[in-house]
PDB file of C-alpha atoms in Angstrom:
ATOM      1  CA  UNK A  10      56.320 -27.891  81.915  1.00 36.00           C
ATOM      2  CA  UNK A  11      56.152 -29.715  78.285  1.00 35.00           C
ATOM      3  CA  UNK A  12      54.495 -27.560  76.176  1.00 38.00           C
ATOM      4  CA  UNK A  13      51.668 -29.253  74.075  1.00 35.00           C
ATOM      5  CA  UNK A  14      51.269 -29.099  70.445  1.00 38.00           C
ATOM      6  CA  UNK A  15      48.018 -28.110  68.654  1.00 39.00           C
ATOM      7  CA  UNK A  16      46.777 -31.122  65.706  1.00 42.00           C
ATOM      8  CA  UNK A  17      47.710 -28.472  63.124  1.00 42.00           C
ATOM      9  CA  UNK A  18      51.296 -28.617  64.449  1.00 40.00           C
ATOM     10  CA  UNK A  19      51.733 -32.218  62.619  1.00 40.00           C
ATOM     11  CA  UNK A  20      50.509 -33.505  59.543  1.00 44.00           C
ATOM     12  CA  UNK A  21      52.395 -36.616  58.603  1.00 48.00           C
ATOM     13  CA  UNK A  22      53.968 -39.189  60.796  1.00 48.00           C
ATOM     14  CA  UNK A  23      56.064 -37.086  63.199  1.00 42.00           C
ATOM     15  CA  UNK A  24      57.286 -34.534  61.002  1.00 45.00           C
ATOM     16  CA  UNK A  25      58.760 -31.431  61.496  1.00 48.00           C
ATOM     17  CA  UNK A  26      58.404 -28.220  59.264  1.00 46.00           C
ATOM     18  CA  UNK A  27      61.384 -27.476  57.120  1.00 44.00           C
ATOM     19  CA  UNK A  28      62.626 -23.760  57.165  1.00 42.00           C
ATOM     20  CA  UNK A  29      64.069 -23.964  53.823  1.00 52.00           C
ATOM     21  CA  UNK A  30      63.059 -25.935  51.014  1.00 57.00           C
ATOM     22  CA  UNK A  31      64.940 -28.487  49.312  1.00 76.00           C
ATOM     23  CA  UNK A  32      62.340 -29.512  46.353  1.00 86.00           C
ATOM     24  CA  UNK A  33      62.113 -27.983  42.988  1.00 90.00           C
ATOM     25  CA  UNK A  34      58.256 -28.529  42.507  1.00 91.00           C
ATOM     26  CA  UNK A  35      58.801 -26.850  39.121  1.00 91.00           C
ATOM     27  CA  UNK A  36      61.116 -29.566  38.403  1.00 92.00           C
ATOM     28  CA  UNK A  37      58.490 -32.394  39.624  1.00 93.00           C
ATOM     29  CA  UNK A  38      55.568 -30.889  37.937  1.00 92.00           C
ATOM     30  CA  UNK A  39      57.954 -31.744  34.549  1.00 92.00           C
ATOM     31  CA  UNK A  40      58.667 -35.340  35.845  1.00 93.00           C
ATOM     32  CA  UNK A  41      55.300 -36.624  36.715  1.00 94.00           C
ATOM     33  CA  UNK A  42      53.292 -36.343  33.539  1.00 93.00           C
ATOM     34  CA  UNK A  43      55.915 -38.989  32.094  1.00 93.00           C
ATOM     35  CA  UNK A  44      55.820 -41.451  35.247  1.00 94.00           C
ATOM     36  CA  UNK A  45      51.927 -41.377  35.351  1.00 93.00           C
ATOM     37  CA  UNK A  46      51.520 -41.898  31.743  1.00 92.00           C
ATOM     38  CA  UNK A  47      53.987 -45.242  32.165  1.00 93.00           C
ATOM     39  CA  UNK A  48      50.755 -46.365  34.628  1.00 93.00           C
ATOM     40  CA  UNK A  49      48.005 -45.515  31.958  1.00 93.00           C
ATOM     41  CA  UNK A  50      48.199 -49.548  30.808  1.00 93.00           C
ATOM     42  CA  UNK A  51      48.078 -51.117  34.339  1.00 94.00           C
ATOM     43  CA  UNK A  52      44.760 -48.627  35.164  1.00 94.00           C
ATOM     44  CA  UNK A  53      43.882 -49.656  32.229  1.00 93.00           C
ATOM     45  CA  UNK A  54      43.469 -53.369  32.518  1.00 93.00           C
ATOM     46  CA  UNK A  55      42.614 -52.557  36.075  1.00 93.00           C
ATOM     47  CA  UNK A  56      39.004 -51.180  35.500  1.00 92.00           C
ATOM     48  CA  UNK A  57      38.671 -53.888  33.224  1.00 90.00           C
ATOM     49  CA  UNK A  58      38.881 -56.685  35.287  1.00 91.00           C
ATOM     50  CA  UNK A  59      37.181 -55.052  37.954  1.00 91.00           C
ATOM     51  CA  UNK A  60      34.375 -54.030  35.510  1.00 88.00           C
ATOM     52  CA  UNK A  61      34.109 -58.163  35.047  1.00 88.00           C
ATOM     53  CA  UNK A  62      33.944 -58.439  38.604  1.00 89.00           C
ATOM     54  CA  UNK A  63      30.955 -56.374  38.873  1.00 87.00           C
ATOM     55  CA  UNK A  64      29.040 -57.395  36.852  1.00 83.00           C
ATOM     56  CA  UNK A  65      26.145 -56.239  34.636  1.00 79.00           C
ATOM     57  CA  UNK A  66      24.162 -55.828  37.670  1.00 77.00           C
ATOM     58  CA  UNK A  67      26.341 -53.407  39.011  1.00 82.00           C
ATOM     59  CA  UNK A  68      24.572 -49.543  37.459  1.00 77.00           C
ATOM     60  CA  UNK A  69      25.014 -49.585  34.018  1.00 76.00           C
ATOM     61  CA  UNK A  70      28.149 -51.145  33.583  1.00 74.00           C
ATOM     62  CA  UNK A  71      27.657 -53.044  30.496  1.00 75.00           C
ATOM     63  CA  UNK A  72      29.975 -55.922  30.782  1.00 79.00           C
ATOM     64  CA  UNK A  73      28.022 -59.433  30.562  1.00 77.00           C
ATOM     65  CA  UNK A  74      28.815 -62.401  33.183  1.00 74.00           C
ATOM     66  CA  UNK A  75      25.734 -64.370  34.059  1.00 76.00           C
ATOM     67  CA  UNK A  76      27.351 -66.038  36.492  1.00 78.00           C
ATOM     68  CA  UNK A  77      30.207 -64.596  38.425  1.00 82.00           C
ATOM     69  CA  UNK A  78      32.317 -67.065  39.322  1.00 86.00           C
ATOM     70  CA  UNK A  79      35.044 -63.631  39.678  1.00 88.00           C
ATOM     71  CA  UNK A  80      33.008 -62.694  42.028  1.00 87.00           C
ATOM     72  CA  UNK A  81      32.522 -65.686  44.384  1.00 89.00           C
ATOM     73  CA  UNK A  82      36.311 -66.318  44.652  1.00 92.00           C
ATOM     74  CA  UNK A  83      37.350 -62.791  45.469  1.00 92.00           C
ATOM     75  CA  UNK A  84      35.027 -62.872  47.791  1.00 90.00           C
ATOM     76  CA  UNK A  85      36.469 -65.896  49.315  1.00 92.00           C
ATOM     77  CA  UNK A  86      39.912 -64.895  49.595  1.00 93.00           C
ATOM     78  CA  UNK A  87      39.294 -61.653  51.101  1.00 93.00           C
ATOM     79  CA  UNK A  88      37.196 -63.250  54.270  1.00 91.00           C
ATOM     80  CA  UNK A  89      39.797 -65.921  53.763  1.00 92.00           C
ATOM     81  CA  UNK A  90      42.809 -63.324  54.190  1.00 92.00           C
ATOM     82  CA  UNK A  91      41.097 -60.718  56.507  1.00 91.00           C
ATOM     83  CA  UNK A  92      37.821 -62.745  58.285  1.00 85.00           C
ATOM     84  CA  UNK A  93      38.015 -60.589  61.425  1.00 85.00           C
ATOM     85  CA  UNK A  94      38.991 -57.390  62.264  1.00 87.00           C
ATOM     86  CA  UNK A  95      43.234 -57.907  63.517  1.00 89.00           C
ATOM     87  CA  UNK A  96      44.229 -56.913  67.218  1.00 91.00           C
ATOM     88  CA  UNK A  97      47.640 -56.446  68.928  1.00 91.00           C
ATOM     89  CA  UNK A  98      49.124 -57.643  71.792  1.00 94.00           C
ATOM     90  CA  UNK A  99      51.400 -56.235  74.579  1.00 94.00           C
ATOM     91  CA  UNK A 100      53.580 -58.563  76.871  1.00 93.00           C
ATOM     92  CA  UNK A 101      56.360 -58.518  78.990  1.00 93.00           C
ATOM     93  CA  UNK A 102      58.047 -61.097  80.754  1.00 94.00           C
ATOM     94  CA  UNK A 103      58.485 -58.281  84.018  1.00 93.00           C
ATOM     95  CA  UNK A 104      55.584 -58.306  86.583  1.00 92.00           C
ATOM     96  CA  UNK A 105      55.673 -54.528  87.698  1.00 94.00           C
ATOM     97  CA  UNK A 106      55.181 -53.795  83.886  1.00 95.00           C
ATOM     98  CA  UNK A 107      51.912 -55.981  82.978  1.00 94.00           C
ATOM     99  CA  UNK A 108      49.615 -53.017  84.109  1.00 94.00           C
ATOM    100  CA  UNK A 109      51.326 -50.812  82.330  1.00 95.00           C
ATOM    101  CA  UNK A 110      51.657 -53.475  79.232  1.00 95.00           C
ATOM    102  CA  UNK A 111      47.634 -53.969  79.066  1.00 95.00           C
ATOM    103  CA  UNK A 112      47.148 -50.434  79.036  1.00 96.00           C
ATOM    104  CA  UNK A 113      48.917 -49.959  76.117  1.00 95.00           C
ATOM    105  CA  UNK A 114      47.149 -53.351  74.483  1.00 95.00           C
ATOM    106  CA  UNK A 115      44.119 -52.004  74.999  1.00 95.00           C
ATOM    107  CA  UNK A 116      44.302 -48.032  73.605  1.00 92.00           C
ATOM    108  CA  UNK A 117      45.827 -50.059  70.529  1.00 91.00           C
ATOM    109  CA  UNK A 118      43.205 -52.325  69.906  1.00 93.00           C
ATOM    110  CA  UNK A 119      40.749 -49.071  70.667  1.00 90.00           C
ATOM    111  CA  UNK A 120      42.444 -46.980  68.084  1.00 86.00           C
ATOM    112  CA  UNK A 121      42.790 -50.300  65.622  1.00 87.00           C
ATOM    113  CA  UNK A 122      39.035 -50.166  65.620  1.00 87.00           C
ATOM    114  CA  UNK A 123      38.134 -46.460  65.515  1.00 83.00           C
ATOM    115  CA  UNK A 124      40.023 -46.468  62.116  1.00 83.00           C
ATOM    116  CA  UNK A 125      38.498 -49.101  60.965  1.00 87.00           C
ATOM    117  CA  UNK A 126      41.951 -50.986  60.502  1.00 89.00           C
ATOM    118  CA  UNK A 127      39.773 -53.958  59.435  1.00 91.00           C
ATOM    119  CA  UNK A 128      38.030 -52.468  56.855  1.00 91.00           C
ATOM    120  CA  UNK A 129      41.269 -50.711  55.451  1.00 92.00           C
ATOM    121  CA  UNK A 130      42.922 -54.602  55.393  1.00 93.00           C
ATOM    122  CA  UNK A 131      40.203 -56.092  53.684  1.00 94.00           C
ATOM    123  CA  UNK A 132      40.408 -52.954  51.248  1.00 94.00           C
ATOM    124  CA  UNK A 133      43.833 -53.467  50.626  1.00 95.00           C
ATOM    125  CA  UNK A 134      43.835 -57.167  50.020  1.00 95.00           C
ATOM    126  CA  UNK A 135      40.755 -56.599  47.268  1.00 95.00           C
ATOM    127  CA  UNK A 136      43.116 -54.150  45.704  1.00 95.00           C
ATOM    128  CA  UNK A 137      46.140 -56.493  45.589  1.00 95.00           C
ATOM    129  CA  UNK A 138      44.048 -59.250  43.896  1.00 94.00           C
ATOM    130  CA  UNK A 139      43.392 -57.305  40.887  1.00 94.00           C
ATOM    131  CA  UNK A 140      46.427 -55.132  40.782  1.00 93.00           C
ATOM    132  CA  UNK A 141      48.019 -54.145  43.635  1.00 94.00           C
ATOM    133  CA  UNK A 142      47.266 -52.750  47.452  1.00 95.00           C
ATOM    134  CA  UNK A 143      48.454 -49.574  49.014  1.00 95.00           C
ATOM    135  CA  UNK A 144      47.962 -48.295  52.054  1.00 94.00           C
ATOM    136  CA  UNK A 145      49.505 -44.778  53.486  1.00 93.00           C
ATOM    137  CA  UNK A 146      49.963 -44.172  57.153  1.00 89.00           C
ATOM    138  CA  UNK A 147      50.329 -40.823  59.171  1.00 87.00           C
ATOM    139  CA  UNK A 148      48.894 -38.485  61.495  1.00 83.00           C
ATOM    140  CA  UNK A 149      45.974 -37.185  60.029  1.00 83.00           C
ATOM    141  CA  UNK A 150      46.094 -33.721  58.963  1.00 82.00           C
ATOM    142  CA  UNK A 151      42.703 -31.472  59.753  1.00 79.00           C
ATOM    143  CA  UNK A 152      41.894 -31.638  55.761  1.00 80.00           C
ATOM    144  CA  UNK A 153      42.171 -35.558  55.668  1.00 82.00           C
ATOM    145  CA  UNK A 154      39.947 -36.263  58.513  1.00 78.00           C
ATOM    146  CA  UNK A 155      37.030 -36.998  56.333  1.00 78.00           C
ATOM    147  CA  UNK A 156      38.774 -39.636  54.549  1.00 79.00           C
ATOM    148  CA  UNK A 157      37.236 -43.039  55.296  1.00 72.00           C
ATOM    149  CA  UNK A 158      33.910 -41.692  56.461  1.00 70.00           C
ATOM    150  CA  UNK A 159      34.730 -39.007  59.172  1.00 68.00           C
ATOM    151  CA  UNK A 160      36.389 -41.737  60.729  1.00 69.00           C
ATOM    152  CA  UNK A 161      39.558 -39.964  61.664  1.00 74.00           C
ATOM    153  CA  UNK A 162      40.522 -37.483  64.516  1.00 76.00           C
ATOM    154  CA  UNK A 163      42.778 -34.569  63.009  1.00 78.00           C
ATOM    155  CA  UNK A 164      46.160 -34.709  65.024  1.00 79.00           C
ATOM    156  CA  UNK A 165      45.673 -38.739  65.365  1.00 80.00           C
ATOM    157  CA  UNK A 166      47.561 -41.669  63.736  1.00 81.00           C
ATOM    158  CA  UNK A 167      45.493 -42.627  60.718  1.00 83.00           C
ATOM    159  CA  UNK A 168      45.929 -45.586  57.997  1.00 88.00           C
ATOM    160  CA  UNK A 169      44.307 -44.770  54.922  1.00 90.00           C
ATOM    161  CA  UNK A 170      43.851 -46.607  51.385  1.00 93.00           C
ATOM    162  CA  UNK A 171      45.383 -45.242  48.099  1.00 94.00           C
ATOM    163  CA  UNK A 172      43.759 -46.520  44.950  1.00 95.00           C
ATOM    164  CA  UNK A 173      46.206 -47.619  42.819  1.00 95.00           C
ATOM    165  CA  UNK A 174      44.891 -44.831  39.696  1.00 94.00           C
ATOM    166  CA  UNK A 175      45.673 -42.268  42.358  1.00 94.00           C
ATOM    167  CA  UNK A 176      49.776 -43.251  42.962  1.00 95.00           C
ATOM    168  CA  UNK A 177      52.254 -41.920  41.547  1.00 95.00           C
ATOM    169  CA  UNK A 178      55.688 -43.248  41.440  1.00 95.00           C
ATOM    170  CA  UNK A 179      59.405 -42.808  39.981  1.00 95.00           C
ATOM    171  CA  UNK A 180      58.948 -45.313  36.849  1.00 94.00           C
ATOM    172  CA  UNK A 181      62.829 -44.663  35.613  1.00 92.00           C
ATOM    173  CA  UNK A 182      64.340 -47.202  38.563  1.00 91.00           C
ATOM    174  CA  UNK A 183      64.484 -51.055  38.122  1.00 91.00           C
ATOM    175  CA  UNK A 184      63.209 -51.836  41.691  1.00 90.00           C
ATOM    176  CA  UNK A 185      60.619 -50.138  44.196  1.00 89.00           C
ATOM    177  CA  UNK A 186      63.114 -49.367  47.162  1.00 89.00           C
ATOM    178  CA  UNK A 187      64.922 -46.850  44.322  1.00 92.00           C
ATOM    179  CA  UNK A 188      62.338 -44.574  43.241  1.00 93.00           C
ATOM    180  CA  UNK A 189      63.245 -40.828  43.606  1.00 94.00           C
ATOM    181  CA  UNK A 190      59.726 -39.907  44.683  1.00 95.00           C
ATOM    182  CA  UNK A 191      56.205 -41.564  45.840  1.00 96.00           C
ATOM    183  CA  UNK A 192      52.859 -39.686  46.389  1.00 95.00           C
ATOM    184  CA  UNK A 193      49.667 -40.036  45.531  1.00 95.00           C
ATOM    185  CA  UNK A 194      46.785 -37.604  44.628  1.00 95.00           C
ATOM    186  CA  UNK A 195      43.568 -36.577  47.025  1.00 93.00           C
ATOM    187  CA  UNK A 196      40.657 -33.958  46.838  1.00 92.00           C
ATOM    188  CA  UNK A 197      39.878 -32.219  49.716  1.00 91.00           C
ATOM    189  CA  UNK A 198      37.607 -29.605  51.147  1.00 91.00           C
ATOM    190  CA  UNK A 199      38.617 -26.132  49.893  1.00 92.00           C
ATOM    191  CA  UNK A 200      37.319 -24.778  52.809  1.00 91.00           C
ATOM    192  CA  UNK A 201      39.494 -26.942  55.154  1.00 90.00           C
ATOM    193  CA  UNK A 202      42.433 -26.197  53.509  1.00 91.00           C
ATOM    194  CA  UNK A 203      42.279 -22.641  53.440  1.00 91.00           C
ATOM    195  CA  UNK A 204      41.329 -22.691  56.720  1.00 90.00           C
ATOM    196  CA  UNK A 205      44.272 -24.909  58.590  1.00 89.00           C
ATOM    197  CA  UNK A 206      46.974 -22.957  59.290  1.00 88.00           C
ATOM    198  CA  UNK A 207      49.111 -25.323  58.993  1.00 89.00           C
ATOM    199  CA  UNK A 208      49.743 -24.905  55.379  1.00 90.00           C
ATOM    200  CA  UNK A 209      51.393 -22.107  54.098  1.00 92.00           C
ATOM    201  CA  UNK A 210      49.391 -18.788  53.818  1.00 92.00           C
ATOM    202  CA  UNK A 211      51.229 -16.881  50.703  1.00 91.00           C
ATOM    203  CA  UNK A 212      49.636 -19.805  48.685  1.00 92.00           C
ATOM    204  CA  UNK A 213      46.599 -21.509  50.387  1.00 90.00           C
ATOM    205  CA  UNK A 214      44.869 -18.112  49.709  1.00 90.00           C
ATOM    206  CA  UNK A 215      45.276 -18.736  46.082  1.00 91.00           C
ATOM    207  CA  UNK A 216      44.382 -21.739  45.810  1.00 92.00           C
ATOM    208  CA  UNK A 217      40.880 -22.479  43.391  1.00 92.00           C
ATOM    209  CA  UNK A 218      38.550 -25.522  43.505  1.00 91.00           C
ATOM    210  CA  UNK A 219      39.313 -28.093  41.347  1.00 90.00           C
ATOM    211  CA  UNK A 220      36.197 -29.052  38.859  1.00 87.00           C
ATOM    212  CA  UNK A 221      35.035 -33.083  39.533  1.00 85.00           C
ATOM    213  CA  UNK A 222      36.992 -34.873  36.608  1.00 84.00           C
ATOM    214  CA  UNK A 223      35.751 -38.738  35.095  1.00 84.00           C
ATOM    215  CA  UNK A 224      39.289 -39.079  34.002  1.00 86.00           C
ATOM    216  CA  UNK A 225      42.870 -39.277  34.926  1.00 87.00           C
ATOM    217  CA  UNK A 226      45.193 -36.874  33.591  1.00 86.00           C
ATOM    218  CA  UNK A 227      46.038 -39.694  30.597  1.00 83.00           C
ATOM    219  CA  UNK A 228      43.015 -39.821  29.518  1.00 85.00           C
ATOM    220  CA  UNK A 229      41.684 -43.145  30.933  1.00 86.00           C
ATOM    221  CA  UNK A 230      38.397 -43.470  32.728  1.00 87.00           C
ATOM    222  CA  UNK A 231      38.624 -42.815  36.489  1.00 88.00           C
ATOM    223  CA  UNK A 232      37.287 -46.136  38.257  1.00 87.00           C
ATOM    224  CA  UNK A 233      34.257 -44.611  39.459  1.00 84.00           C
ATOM    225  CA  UNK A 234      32.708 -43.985  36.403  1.00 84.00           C
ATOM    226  CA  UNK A 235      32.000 -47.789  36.270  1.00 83.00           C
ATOM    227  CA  UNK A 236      28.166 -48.085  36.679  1.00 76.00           C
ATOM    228  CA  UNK A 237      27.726 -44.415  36.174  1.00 77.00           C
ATOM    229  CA  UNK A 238      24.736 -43.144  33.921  1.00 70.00           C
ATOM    230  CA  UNK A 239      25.528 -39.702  33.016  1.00 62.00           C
ATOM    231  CA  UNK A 240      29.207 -39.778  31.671  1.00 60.00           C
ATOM    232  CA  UNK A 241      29.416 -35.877  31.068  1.00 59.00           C
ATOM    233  CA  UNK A 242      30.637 -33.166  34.244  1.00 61.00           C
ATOM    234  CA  UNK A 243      29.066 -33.300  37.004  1.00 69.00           C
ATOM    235  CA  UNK A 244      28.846 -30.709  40.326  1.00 79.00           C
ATOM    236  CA  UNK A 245      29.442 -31.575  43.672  1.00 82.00           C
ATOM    237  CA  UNK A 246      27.783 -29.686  46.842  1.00 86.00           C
ATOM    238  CA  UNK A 247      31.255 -28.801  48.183  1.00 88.00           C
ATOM    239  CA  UNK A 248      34.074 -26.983  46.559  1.00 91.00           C
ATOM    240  CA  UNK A 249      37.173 -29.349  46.618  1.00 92.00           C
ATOM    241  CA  UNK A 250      40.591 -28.923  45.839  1.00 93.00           C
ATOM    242  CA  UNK A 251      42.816 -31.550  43.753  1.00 93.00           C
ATOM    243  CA  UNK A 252      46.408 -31.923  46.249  1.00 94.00           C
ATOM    244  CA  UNK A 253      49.332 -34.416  45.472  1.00 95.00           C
ATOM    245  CA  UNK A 254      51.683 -35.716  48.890  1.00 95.00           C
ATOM    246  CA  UNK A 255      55.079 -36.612  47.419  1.00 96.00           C
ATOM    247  CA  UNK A 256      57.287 -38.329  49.999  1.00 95.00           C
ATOM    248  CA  UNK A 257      60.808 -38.443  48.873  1.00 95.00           C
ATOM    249  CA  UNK A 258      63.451 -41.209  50.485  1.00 93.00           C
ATOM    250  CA  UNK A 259      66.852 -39.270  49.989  1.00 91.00           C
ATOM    251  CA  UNK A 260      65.564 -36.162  51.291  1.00 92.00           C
ATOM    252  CA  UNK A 261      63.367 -37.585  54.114  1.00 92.00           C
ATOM    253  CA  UNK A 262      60.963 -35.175  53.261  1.00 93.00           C
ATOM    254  CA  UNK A 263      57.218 -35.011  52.312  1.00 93.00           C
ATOM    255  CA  UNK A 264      55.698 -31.827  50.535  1.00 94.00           C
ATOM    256  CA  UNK A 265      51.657 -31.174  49.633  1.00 94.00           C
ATOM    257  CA  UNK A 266      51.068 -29.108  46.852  1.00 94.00           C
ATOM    258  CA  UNK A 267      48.261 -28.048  44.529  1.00 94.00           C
ATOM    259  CA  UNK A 268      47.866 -30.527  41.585  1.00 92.00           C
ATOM    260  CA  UNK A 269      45.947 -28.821  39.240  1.00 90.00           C
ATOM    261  CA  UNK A 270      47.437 -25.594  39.911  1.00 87.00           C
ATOM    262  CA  UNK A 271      50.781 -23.897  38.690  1.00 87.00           C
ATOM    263  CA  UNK A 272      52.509 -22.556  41.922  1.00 89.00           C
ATOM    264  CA  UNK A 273      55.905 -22.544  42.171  1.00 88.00           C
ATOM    265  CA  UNK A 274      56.153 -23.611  46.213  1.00 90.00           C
ATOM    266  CA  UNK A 275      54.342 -26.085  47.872  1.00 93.00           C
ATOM    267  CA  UNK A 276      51.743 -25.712  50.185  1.00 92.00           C
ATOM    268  CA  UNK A 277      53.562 -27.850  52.844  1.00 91.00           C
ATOM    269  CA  UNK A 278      57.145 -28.982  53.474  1.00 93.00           C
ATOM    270  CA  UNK A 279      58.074 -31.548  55.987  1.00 90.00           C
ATOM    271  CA  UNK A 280      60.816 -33.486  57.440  1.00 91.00           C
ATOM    272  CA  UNK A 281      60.072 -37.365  57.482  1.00 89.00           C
ATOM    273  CA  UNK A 282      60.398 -38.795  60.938  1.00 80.00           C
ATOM    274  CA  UNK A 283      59.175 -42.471  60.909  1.00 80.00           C
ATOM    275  CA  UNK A 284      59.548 -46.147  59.390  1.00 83.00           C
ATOM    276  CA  UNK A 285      63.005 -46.167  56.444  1.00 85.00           C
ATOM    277  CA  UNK A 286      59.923 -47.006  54.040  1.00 86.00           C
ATOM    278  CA  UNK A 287      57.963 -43.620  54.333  1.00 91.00           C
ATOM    279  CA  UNK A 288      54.722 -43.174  54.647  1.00 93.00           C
ATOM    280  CA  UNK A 289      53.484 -45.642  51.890  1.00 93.00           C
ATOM    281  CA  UNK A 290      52.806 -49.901  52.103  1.00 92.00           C
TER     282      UNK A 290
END
């Protein structure tokens, strides 16, 4: 008899853990600073325009446009682009397979919907018209499955948007397909994390909460400061802890590891079993 896997047993696509590891995070930790200062201009301009786009009606953001003509054709596009949530279909040109082809046409569309695959599309496209849209797909790990609204099942196939001041990227190549590494940053519940078993012990039990930050490590405004009143710290009712995913293409491997702290192994190491493009659109 197949023996069945927990949710904890998989975090991203279908990876596998990796006995020995193959990453110098030390190494990384010295690379990224450099790469994520190279994006400080494009986030930048990014919260500017959106700014416009808001609005001074939007909070208190202060930026004056009486009539927002941004605004109207954005809006346009997206419904344009995305107007209803997508569906797949399943056929097959064999008659003894049809039953078997609706089935599967059906728990797709299903799953489409209970992760709002709609919602992430439109998402995506508003990102791409001011910048640029990314979206990240993999089985949800137990710590993610509050991104999106509690939307997501831990152990389940989930599609998930990265905003853009999150990503991180390789800036030393000439072309996307060459970058050495690709990842992006997330906060999740300290609790969770220390709590799955899936990452590893020796440094989960270390790990501290991360203190709510109003901007990026270069020193630019994070994008949800825009219509904020108070512009000083702030608390938050839960403890969270700052992670980075890094998903490198020669290795086939994706590791998790603290981002704001100074450990010298990750917290996760995984093979890469999916798509040649990794986990990242």
């Amino acid at each position: 008899m197949r023996k069945s896997h927990s949710s904890e047993a998989f975090a991203h696509g279908s990876q596998k853990l990796v006995a020995k590891t193959r990453i110098d995070l030390r190494k990384l930790r010295d690379v990224m600073p450099r790469d994520y200062g190279e994006l400080q201009s494009f986030r930048e301009n990014r919260i500017a325009h959106i700014a416009e786009y808001l609005g001074s009606h939007y909070g208190t953001n202060p930026v004056e446009n009486p009539v927002n003509v941004i605004s109207q054709f954005v809006n346009s596009v997206v419904r344009h682009l995305v107007g209803s949530d997508p569906r797949g279909l399943v056929s097959t040109f064999d008659r003894t397979l049809r039953p078997f082809a609706e089935a599967m046409q059906d728990d797709m569309n299903q799953r489409l919907k209970a992760m709002r695959y709609g919602d992430i599309l439109r998402r995506s496209v508003l990102d791409s018209i001011f910048l640029l849209g990314i979206k990240r797909r993999a089985i949800t790990a137990p710590a993610e499955a509050r991104f999106g609204g509690y939307a997501l099942v831990a152990g389940q196939p989930g599609i998930i948007n990265i905003d853009f001041e999150d990503f991180i990227c390789d800036m030393s190549v000439p072309c996307f397909e060459e970058c050495e590494y690709k990842g992006h940053f997330y906060n999740c519940r300290l609790d969770d994390v220390k709590k799955s078993k899936l990452y590893k012990a020796s440094v989960r039990r270390e790990l501290q909460p991360s203190p709510p930050k109003l901007f990026n490590d270069g020193g630019d405004p994070k994008i949800n400061t825009l219509g904020m009143r108070a512009m000083g710290s702030y608390d938050r009712y839960e403890e969270y802890v700052r992670l980075c995913e890094v998903y490198f293409p020669y290795y086939k491997t994706v590791i998790t590891f603290d981002a704001d702290g100074d450990f010298d192994e990750p917290l996760l190491e995984q093979d890469w079993v999916g798509p040649d493009c990794g986990p990242y659109e």
